[in-house]
């Protein structure tokens, strides 16, 4: 992609224009190609395709024009050479590990990652002889101490869920590279609009397209972005054989989502900032976690590596679980659900849902108190969101 003139455009233009190749019908919007296979002009043309001499489509588990448009658009937005679309965010994480790691390799991972990723690492990767060490993601010394001779991947999400801890991408990329390891960043909470980890030294970016890239809660999908070798060869090699491929319809929904992503992320961030500032004035709120607030422990780091601070705000109410549940139940508009990245604002009580299967001690260690509430701020008028939160405070 690097020699593609589309990369000379600003991100908002790339989000609307990159990757489209019009067919002879002259359609304005991107077409959906619901086809499992492709036909060849002759036996010789088929042979050339299969041998790799002619690089066209063979079968939609490998490539599909609609999926490719989405991949090229997201690669250009993240600033990566290649993007490979996947059936889900989890498939993207699994395919990255399966494509790159060998038996006996080791991952150093932030402790504050998506719950399913922890289960994937502990229950499935470990079964195939991959070792995992978890560290506090803001503790550089802990990352350094956890490195082993066989460490191949550093893995993190920033800001983390639900406590919005911010990891130093540049410093961790340097540390990983000093040990010949790769830095993999799950960039789901930020999208390339708010943060471009590859520019800051990361080797691979993972997206769950299910969240902000769709942005309206319709489809499940994911993507991996990085170099031609790592993503275009190692991860793609796994995808085309193992088959967690994105469907053309979902790719079309996501690529239309990319066209409005810049506008939406700005509004998510703006609304979240207003809510965080309003929460600061509420007597029953004992603590707020939002990287945009100056009181956030990594506010300056966040300001240096993010363009805005995102849509996730967490806060603690006094009165523990009862007070937290009362607040959730008093809302009339907000959706009580653990999902995020939707136009509709969602509200969650982590201690009894996303983190409900942890023991009391594990929950305490993770900083998930009984009074903690997470709001994934949507695109409604922020005055209505605040009015709804105020009902239960
Ligand atoms: C949702 C999520 C995932 C998994 O994505 P799916 O599309 O649900 O498979 C991975 N990482 C983060 C941070 C997420 O929020």
Short mmCIF file of C-alpha atoms and ligand atoms in Angstrom, two decimals:
data_model
loop_
_atom_site.label_atom_id
_atom_site.label_comp_id
_atom_site.label_asym_id
_atom_site.label_seq_id
_atom_site.Cartn_x
_atom_site.Cartn_y
_atom_site.Cartn_z
CA UNK A 1 0.00 0.00 0.00
CA UNK A 2 2.89 2.38 0.66
CA UNK A 3 3.26 3.37 -3.00
CA UNK A 4 -0.50 3.91 -3.33
CA UNK A 5 -1.25 7.65 -3.84
CA UNK A 6 -4.22 7.28 -1.44
CA UNK A 7 -1.68 7.49 1.40
CA UNK A 8 -1.03 11.13 0.50
CA UNK A 9 -4.56 12.03 1.62
CA UNK A 10 -5.61 12.98 5.14
CA UNK A 11 -7.22 10.23 7.26
CA UNK A 12 -10.82 11.46 6.85
CA UNK A 13 -10.37 11.23 3.07
CA UNK A 14 -8.74 7.80 3.26
CA UNK A 15 -11.69 6.59 5.38
CA UNK A 16 -14.10 7.52 2.59
CA UNK A 17 -12.07 6.73 -0.52
CA UNK A 18 -9.34 4.11 -0.01
CA UNK A 19 -9.59 0.66 -1.54
CA UNK A 20 -12.52 1.15 -3.91
CA UNK A 21 -12.12 -0.19 -7.45
CA UNK A 22 -15.18 0.53 -9.57
CA UNK A 23 -16.48 -2.24 -11.80
CA UNK A 24 -17.54 -1.61 -15.38
CA UNK A 25 -21.05 -0.81 -14.08
CA UNK A 26 -19.81 2.54 -12.76
CA UNK A 27 -21.45 2.12 -9.35
CA UNK A 28 -20.84 5.00 -6.91
CA UNK A 29 -21.08 3.04 -3.64
CA UNK A 30 -18.93 -0.04 -3.05
CA UNK A 31 -20.55 -3.27 -4.31
CA UNK A 32 -21.02 -6.48 -2.30
CA UNK A 33 -19.64 -9.60 -3.99
CA UNK A 34 -21.56 -12.55 -2.47
CA UNK A 35 -19.64 -15.26 -4.30
CA UNK A 36 -17.77 -18.23 -2.86
CA UNK A 37 -15.62 -18.90 -5.95
CA UNK A 38 -14.43 -17.28 -9.18
CA UNK A 39 -14.23 -18.46 -12.81
CA UNK A 40 -11.22 -18.41 -15.11
CA UNK A 41 -11.00 -17.63 -18.83
CA UNK A 42 -9.19 -20.86 -19.66
CA UNK A 43 -7.50 -23.91 -18.19
CA UNK A 44 -4.18 -22.11 -18.47
CA UNK A 45 -5.59 -19.06 -16.64
CA UNK A 46 -6.86 -21.34 -13.85
CA UNK A 47 -3.43 -22.97 -13.57
CA UNK A 48 -1.72 -19.57 -13.40
CA UNK A 49 -4.06 -18.48 -10.58
CA UNK A 50 -3.49 -21.64 -8.58
CA UNK A 51 0.29 -21.52 -9.01
CA UNK A 52 0.33 -17.94 -7.74
CA UNK A 53 1.79 -16.63 -11.02
CA UNK A 54 -1.41 -14.59 -11.58
CA UNK A 55 -2.46 -13.10 -8.22
CA UNK A 56 -6.29 -12.92 -8.68
CA UNK A 57 -9.26 -14.39 -6.81
CA UNK A 58 -9.72 -18.15 -6.46
CA UNK A 59 -12.05 -18.69 -3.52
CA UNK A 60 -13.61 -16.35 -0.92
CA UNK A 61 -11.97 -18.08 2.03
CA UNK A 62 -8.77 -16.54 0.58
CA UNK A 63 -9.85 -13.27 -1.02
CA UNK A 64 -13.06 -11.43 -1.92
CA UNK A 65 -13.29 -7.99 -3.57
CA UNK A 66 -15.56 -6.45 -0.91
CA UNK A 67 -13.40 -7.82 1.90
CA UNK A 68 -10.30 -6.51 0.09
CA UNK A 69 -11.78 -3.00 -0.11
CA UNK A 70 -12.30 -3.05 3.66
CA UNK A 71 -8.77 -4.41 4.21
CA UNK A 72 -7.11 -1.76 2.04
CA UNK A 73 -9.09 1.04 3.66
CA UNK A 74 -8.24 -0.08 7.21
CA UNK A 75 -4.57 -0.73 6.32
CA UNK A 76 -4.30 2.82 4.96
CA UNK A 77 -5.98 4.25 8.09
CA UNK A 78 -3.71 2.36 10.51
CA UNK A 79 -0.65 3.13 8.39
CA UNK A 80 0.19 -0.56 7.83
CA UNK A 81 1.37 -2.38 4.71
CA UNK A 82 -1.28 -5.07 4.96
CA UNK A 83 -4.59 -5.74 6.67
CA UNK A 84 -6.22 -9.17 6.89
CA UNK A 85 -9.94 -9.18 7.80
CA UNK A 86 -11.25 -11.86 10.15
CA UNK A 87 -14.62 -13.27 11.22
CA UNK A 88 -14.30 -11.64 14.68
CA UNK A 89 -11.89 -9.76 16.92
CA UNK A 90 -11.10 -12.99 18.77
CA UNK A 91 -10.36 -14.74 15.46
CA UNK A 92 -7.94 -11.89 14.71
CA UNK A 93 -6.10 -12.46 18.01
CA UNK A 94 -6.03 -16.24 17.58
CA UNK A 95 -4.87 -16.04 13.93
CA UNK A 96 -2.08 -13.64 14.94
CA UNK A 97 -0.80 -16.04 17.60
CA UNK A 98 -1.25 -19.14 15.43
CA UNK A 99 0.43 -17.50 12.44
CA UNK A 100 3.44 -16.13 14.30
CA UNK A 101 4.15 -18.29 17.36
CA UNK A 102 5.78 -21.71 17.62
CA UNK A 103 5.55 -24.31 20.35
CA UNK A 104 7.68 -23.20 23.30
CA UNK A 105 7.32 -19.47 22.61
CA UNK A 106 6.27 -17.06 25.36
CA UNK A 107 3.92 -14.07 25.54
CA UNK A 108 4.19 -11.22 28.02
CA UNK A 109 0.72 -9.73 28.29
CA UNK A 110 -0.90 -6.92 30.16
CA UNK A 111 -3.16 -8.23 32.92
CA UNK A 112 -5.84 -5.70 31.90
CA UNK A 113 -7.01 -7.28 28.64
CA UNK A 114 -10.36 -8.46 27.30
CA UNK A 115 -11.65 -11.49 29.28
CA UNK A 116 -11.96 -13.78 26.25
CA UNK A 117 -8.34 -13.03 25.33
CA UNK A 118 -7.23 -14.26 28.76
CA UNK A 119 -9.25 -17.46 28.28
CA UNK A 120 -7.79 -17.91 24.77
CA UNK A 121 -4.25 -17.57 26.14
CA UNK A 122 -4.72 -19.70 29.27
CA UNK A 123 -7.00 -22.49 28.01
CA UNK A 124 -5.96 -22.84 24.38
CA UNK A 125 -2.52 -21.38 23.61
CA UNK A 126 -1.02 -22.93 26.75
CA UNK A 127 -2.35 -26.31 25.60
CA UNK A 128 -0.05 -26.02 22.57
CA UNK A 129 2.99 -25.16 24.67
CA UNK A 130 2.87 -21.34 24.60
CA UNK A 131 3.79 -19.76 27.94
CA UNK A 132 2.08 -16.59 29.22
CA UNK A 133 3.15 -14.09 31.88
CA UNK A 134 0.81 -11.29 32.96
CA UNK A 135 2.02 -7.88 34.13
CA UNK A 136 0.61 -4.57 35.32
CA UNK A 137 0.55 -2.62 32.07
CA UNK A 138 1.74 0.68 33.52
CA UNK A 139 4.76 -0.91 35.26
CA UNK A 140 7.71 -0.86 32.82
CA UNK A 141 9.92 -2.77 35.24
CA UNK A 142 7.36 -5.58 35.41
CA UNK A 143 7.37 -5.92 31.61
CA UNK A 144 11.15 -6.00 31.58
CA UNK A 145 11.34 -8.55 34.43
CA UNK A 146 8.82 -10.86 32.73
CA UNK A 147 10.84 -11.23 29.52
CA UNK A 148 12.31 -14.68 28.89
CA UNK A 149 14.73 -15.91 26.21
CA UNK A 150 11.72 -17.35 24.31
CA UNK A 151 9.47 -14.25 24.58
CA UNK A 152 8.10 -13.52 21.13
CA UNK A 153 5.08 -11.25 21.73
CA UNK A 154 4.18 -8.36 24.04
CA UNK A 155 0.37 -7.98 24.10
CA UNK A 156 -1.74 -5.11 25.41
CA UNK A 157 -4.84 -2.92 25.07
CA UNK A 158 -4.67 0.80 25.75
CA UNK A 159 -6.65 2.37 27.34
CA UNK A 160 -7.62 -0.76 29.24
CA UNK A 161 -11.15 -1.89 30.06
CA UNK A 162 -12.79 -0.80 32.35
CA UNK A 163 -10.19 1.26 34.28
CA UNK A 164 -8.67 3.08 31.27
CA UNK A 165 -5.03 2.44 32.21
CA UNK A 166 -2.80 3.84 29.49
CA UNK A 167 0.26 1.86 28.34
CA UNK A 168 3.30 3.64 26.88
CA UNK A 169 3.31 2.24 23.33
CA UNK A 170 6.64 3.80 22.29
CA UNK A 171 8.52 2.63 25.39
CA UNK A 172 7.06 -0.89 25.21
CA UNK A 173 7.83 -1.18 21.48
CA UNK A 174 11.46 -0.31 22.23
CA UNK A 175 11.62 -2.80 25.09
CA UNK A 176 10.03 -5.55 22.98
CA UNK A 177 12.42 -4.91 20.10
CA UNK A 178 15.45 -4.92 22.44
CA UNK A 179 14.45 -8.52 23.20
CA UNK A 180 13.59 -9.43 19.59
CA UNK A 181 9.91 -9.63 20.48
CA UNK A 182 6.94 -8.05 18.68
CA UNK A 183 4.52 -5.54 20.19
CA UNK A 184 0.88 -6.43 19.43
CA UNK A 185 -1.70 -3.76 20.35
CA UNK A 186 -5.44 -4.46 20.50
CA UNK A 187 -6.59 -1.01 19.30
CA UNK A 188 -10.32 -1.70 19.60
CA UNK A 189 -11.09 1.11 22.08
CA UNK A 190 -9.36 3.78 20.01
CA UNK A 191 -9.59 2.76 16.35
CA UNK A 192 -7.03 4.43 14.03
CA UNK A 193 -8.93 7.69 14.44
CA UNK A 194 -7.74 8.14 18.02
CA UNK A 195 -4.47 6.19 18.06
CA UNK A 196 -2.14 4.70 15.44
CA UNK A 197 0.09 2.24 17.32
CA UNK A 198 2.12 1.26 14.22
CA UNK A 199 3.40 4.86 13.96
CA UNK A 200 4.51 4.60 17.58
CA UNK A 201 6.55 1.46 17.01
CA UNK A 202 4.05 -1.39 17.45
CA UNK A 203 4.40 -4.28 14.98
CA UNK A 204 0.79 -5.47 14.78
CA UNK A 205 -2.59 -3.86 15.43
CA UNK A 206 -5.68 -5.94 16.20
CA UNK A 207 -9.20 -4.61 15.72
CA UNK A 208 -12.54 -5.95 16.82
CA UNK A 209 -14.56 -4.33 14.02
CA UNK A 210 -17.67 -5.36 15.99
CA UNK A 211 -17.24 -2.29 18.19
CA UNK A 212 -16.59 1.24 16.88
CA UNK A 213 -15.78 0.31 13.26
CA UNK A 214 -19.32 -0.97 12.80
CA UNK A 215 -20.45 1.49 15.43
CA UNK A 216 -24.11 0.53 15.26
CA UNK A 217 -24.11 -2.95 16.75
CA UNK A 218 -24.89 -4.96 13.62
CA UNK A 219 -22.03 -7.32 12.66
CA UNK A 220 -19.22 -9.29 14.29
CA UNK A 221 -15.79 -8.97 12.66
CA UNK A 222 -12.10 -8.27 13.21
CA UNK A 223 -8.83 -7.43 11.52
CA UNK A 224 -5.05 -7.65 11.84
CA UNK A 225 -2.81 -4.89 10.44
CA UNK A 226 0.98 -4.83 10.05
CA UNK A 227 3.83 -5.62 7.68
CA UNK A 228 3.73 -7.64 4.48
CA UNK A 229 5.77 -10.39 6.15
CA UNK A 230 3.96 -10.68 9.50
CA UNK A 231 0.40 -10.01 8.38
CA UNK A 232 0.46 -10.52 4.60
CA UNK A 233 2.36 -13.82 4.87
CA UNK A 234 2.33 -15.33 8.38
CA UNK A 235 -1.16 -14.33 9.56
CA UNK A 236 -2.74 -14.52 6.10
CA UNK A 237 -1.22 -17.98 5.62
CA UNK A 238 -3.10 -19.17 8.69
CA UNK A 239 -6.35 -17.44 7.66
CA UNK A 240 -6.53 -18.90 4.15
CA UNK A 241 -6.00 -22.41 5.49
CA UNK A 242 -7.87 -22.33 8.81
CA UNK A 243 -10.65 -20.12 7.42
CA UNK A 244 -11.89 -17.57 10.00
CA UNK A 245 -12.64 -15.29 7.03
CA UNK A 246 -14.87 -12.22 7.07
CA UNK A 247 -18.08 -12.46 5.02
CA UNK A 248 -18.48 -9.98 2.13
CA UNK A 249 -21.69 -8.59 3.63
CA UNK A 250 -20.01 -7.86 6.97
CA UNK A 251 -17.02 -6.32 5.15
CA UNK A 252 -19.42 -3.99 3.35
CA UNK A 253 -21.08 -2.91 6.63
CA UNK A 254 -17.66 -2.26 8.17
CA UNK A 255 -16.28 -0.34 5.24
CA UNK A 256 -19.32 1.92 5.26
CA UNK A 257 -18.69 2.24 9.02
CA UNK A 258 -15.15 3.46 8.32
CA UNK A 259 -16.56 6.35 6.26
CA UNK A 260 -18.16 7.92 9.35
CA UNK A 261 -15.67 6.66 11.94
CA UNK A 262 -13.82 9.98 12.26
CA UNK A 263 -17.00 11.93 12.97
CA UNK A 264 -18.31 9.31 15.36
CA UNK A 265 -15.10 8.93 17.42
CA UNK A 266 -14.95 12.70 17.82
CA UNK A 267 -18.52 12.74 19.16
CA UNK A 268 -18.02 9.68 21.39
CA UNK A 269 -14.96 11.41 22.89
CA UNK A 270 -16.68 14.77 23.24
CA UNK A 271 -19.71 13.27 25.00
CA UNK A 272 -17.50 11.14 27.28
CA UNK A 273 -15.45 14.18 28.33
CA UNK A 274 -18.61 16.12 29.23
CA UNK A 275 -19.92 13.19 31.27
CA UNK A 276 -16.57 12.72 33.07
CA UNK A 277 -16.54 16.42 33.97
CA UNK A 278 -20.14 16.27 35.17
CA UNK A 279 -19.39 13.18 37.29
CA UNK A 280 -16.59 15.13 39.02
CA UNK A 281 -19.27 17.37 40.49
CA UNK A 282 -21.46 14.60 41.91
CA UNK A 283 -21.26 13.96 45.66
CA UNK A 284 -22.00 10.24 45.47
CA UNK A 285 -19.23 9.60 42.93
CA UNK A 286 -16.05 8.65 44.76
CA UNK A 287 -13.72 8.16 41.79
CA UNK A 288 -13.68 8.62 38.00
CA UNK A 289 -11.46 6.96 35.40
CA UNK A 290 -11.18 8.85 32.11
CA UNK A 291 -7.85 9.59 30.38
CA UNK A 292 -9.07 13.06 29.37
CA UNK A 293 -9.27 14.23 33.00
CA UNK A 294 -6.15 15.85 34.42
CA UNK A 295 -6.64 13.73 37.52
CA UNK A 296 -6.03 10.54 35.47
CA UNK A 297 -2.62 9.09 36.42
CA UNK A 298 -1.49 8.78 32.78
CA UNK A 299 -3.26 11.87 31.42
CA UNK A 300 -0.11 13.33 29.82
CA UNK A 301 0.90 10.05 28.21
CA UNK A 302 -2.64 9.67 26.87
CA UNK A 303 -2.53 13.21 25.45
CA UNK A 304 0.76 12.44 23.72
CA UNK A 305 -0.30 9.19 22.05
CA UNK A 306 -4.05 9.65 21.49
CA UNK A 307 -5.82 12.30 19.38
CA UNK A 308 -8.81 12.33 21.74
CA UNK A 309 -9.66 10.26 24.80
CA UNK A 310 -12.34 7.86 23.60
CA UNK A 311 -15.83 6.91 24.71
CA UNK A 312 -15.29 4.78 27.82
CA UNK A 313 -15.85 6.39 31.23
CA UNK A 314 -15.77 4.40 34.46
CA UNK A 315 -16.70 5.65 37.91
CA UNK A 316 -17.31 4.42 41.42
CA UNK A 317 -20.39 5.29 43.47
CA UNK A 318 -20.46 5.21 47.26
CA UNK A 319 -22.69 2.45 48.61
CA UNK A 320 -21.17 -0.51 46.78
CA UNK A 321 -23.15 -2.96 44.68
CA UNK A 322 -26.55 -1.83 45.90
CA UNK A 323 -25.93 1.78 44.94
CA UNK A 324 -24.43 0.74 41.60
CA UNK A 325 -27.40 -1.52 40.74
CA UNK A 326 -29.80 1.22 41.84
CA UNK A 327 -28.14 3.59 39.37
CA UNK A 328 -28.35 1.07 36.52
CA UNK A 329 -31.98 0.27 37.28
CA UNK A 330 -32.97 3.93 37.50
CA UNK A 331 -31.89 4.65 33.93
CA UNK A 332 -34.69 4.86 31.38
CA UNK A 333 -32.76 5.29 28.14
CA UNK A 334 -29.27 3.78 28.55
CA UNK A 335 -28.90 0.13 27.50
CA UNK A 336 -27.88 -2.25 30.29
CA UNK A 337 -25.44 -4.45 28.34
CA UNK A 338 -21.75 -5.28 28.36
CA UNK A 339 -21.22 -4.33 24.71
CA UNK A 340 -19.51 -1.11 23.69
CA UNK A 341 -18.73 0.95 20.64
CA UNK A 342 -22.35 1.56 19.69
CA UNK A 343 -24.29 4.71 18.81
CA UNK A 344 -26.45 3.78 21.82
CA UNK A 345 -24.90 4.46 25.24
CA UNK A 346 -24.44 1.30 27.30
CA UNK A 347 -24.02 0.91 31.06
CA UNK A 348 -22.43 -2.05 32.84
CA UNK A 349 -21.73 -3.22 36.39
CA UNK A 350 -18.39 -5.02 35.82
CA UNK A 351 -18.21 -6.77 39.22
CA UNK A 352 -21.34 -8.85 38.50
CA UNK A 353 -21.04 -9.21 34.70
CA UNK A 354 -17.78 -8.97 32.71
CA UNK A 355 -15.68 -9.67 35.82
CA UNK A 356 -18.28 -11.74 37.67
CA UNK A 357 -16.45 -15.05 37.31
CA UNK A 358 -13.33 -13.80 39.10
CA UNK A 359 -12.88 -14.55 42.81
CA UNK A 360 -13.28 -11.63 45.24
CA UNK A 361 -9.52 -11.48 45.57
CA UNK A 362 -8.86 -11.50 41.81
CA UNK A 363 -11.46 -8.77 41.38
CA UNK A 364 -9.84 -6.67 44.07
CA UNK A 365 -6.44 -7.14 42.43
CA UNK A 366 -7.91 -6.03 39.11
CA UNK A 367 -9.32 -2.92 40.80
CA UNK A 368 -12.95 -3.85 40.08
CA UNK A 369 -14.82 -2.61 43.14
CA UNK A 370 -18.48 -3.34 43.89
CA UNK A 371 -19.42 0.28 43.27
CA UNK A 372 -17.72 0.46 39.86
CA UNK A 373 -19.84 1.35 36.81
CA UNK A 374 -18.68 1.51 33.20
CA UNK A 375 -20.40 3.68 30.64
CA UNK A 376 -19.62 3.25 26.93
CA UNK A 377 -20.79 6.65 25.82
CA UNK A 378 -22.85 6.74 22.63
CA UNK A 379 -23.95 9.39 20.15
CA UNK A 380 -27.17 10.60 21.78
CA UNK A 381 -27.33 14.24 22.92
CA UNK A 382 -25.05 14.30 25.95
CA UNK A 383 -27.66 16.27 27.94
CA UNK A 384 -30.04 13.33 27.71
CA UNK A 385 -27.33 10.86 28.78
CA UNK A 386 -26.49 13.00 31.80
CA UNK A 387 -30.18 13.35 32.70
CA UNK A 388 -30.52 9.56 32.63
CA UNK A 389 -27.44 8.97 34.81
CA UNK A 390 -28.63 11.61 37.27
CA UNK A 391 -31.86 9.69 37.99
CA UNK A 392 -30.06 7.09 40.08
CA UNK A 393 -27.43 9.28 41.75
C1 LIG B 1 -14.86 -7.15 21.93
C2 LIG B 1 -13.39 -7.13 22.05
C3 LIG B 1 -12.60 -8.13 21.48
C4 LIG B 1 -13.20 -9.32 20.76
O1 LIG B 1 -13.86 -8.96 19.61
P1 LIG B 1 -15.07 -9.85 18.98
O2 LIG B 1 -15.33 -9.15 17.70
O3 LIG B 1 -16.18 -9.83 19.96
O4 LIG B 1 -14.52 -11.23 18.79
C5 LIG B 1 -11.24 -8.05 21.60
N1 LIG B 1 -10.66 -7.03 22.27
C6 LIG B 1 -11.37 -6.02 22.82
C7 LIG B 1 -10.68 -4.93 23.53
C8 LIG B 1 -12.76 -6.05 22.74
O5 LIG B 1 -13.48 -5.08 23.32
#
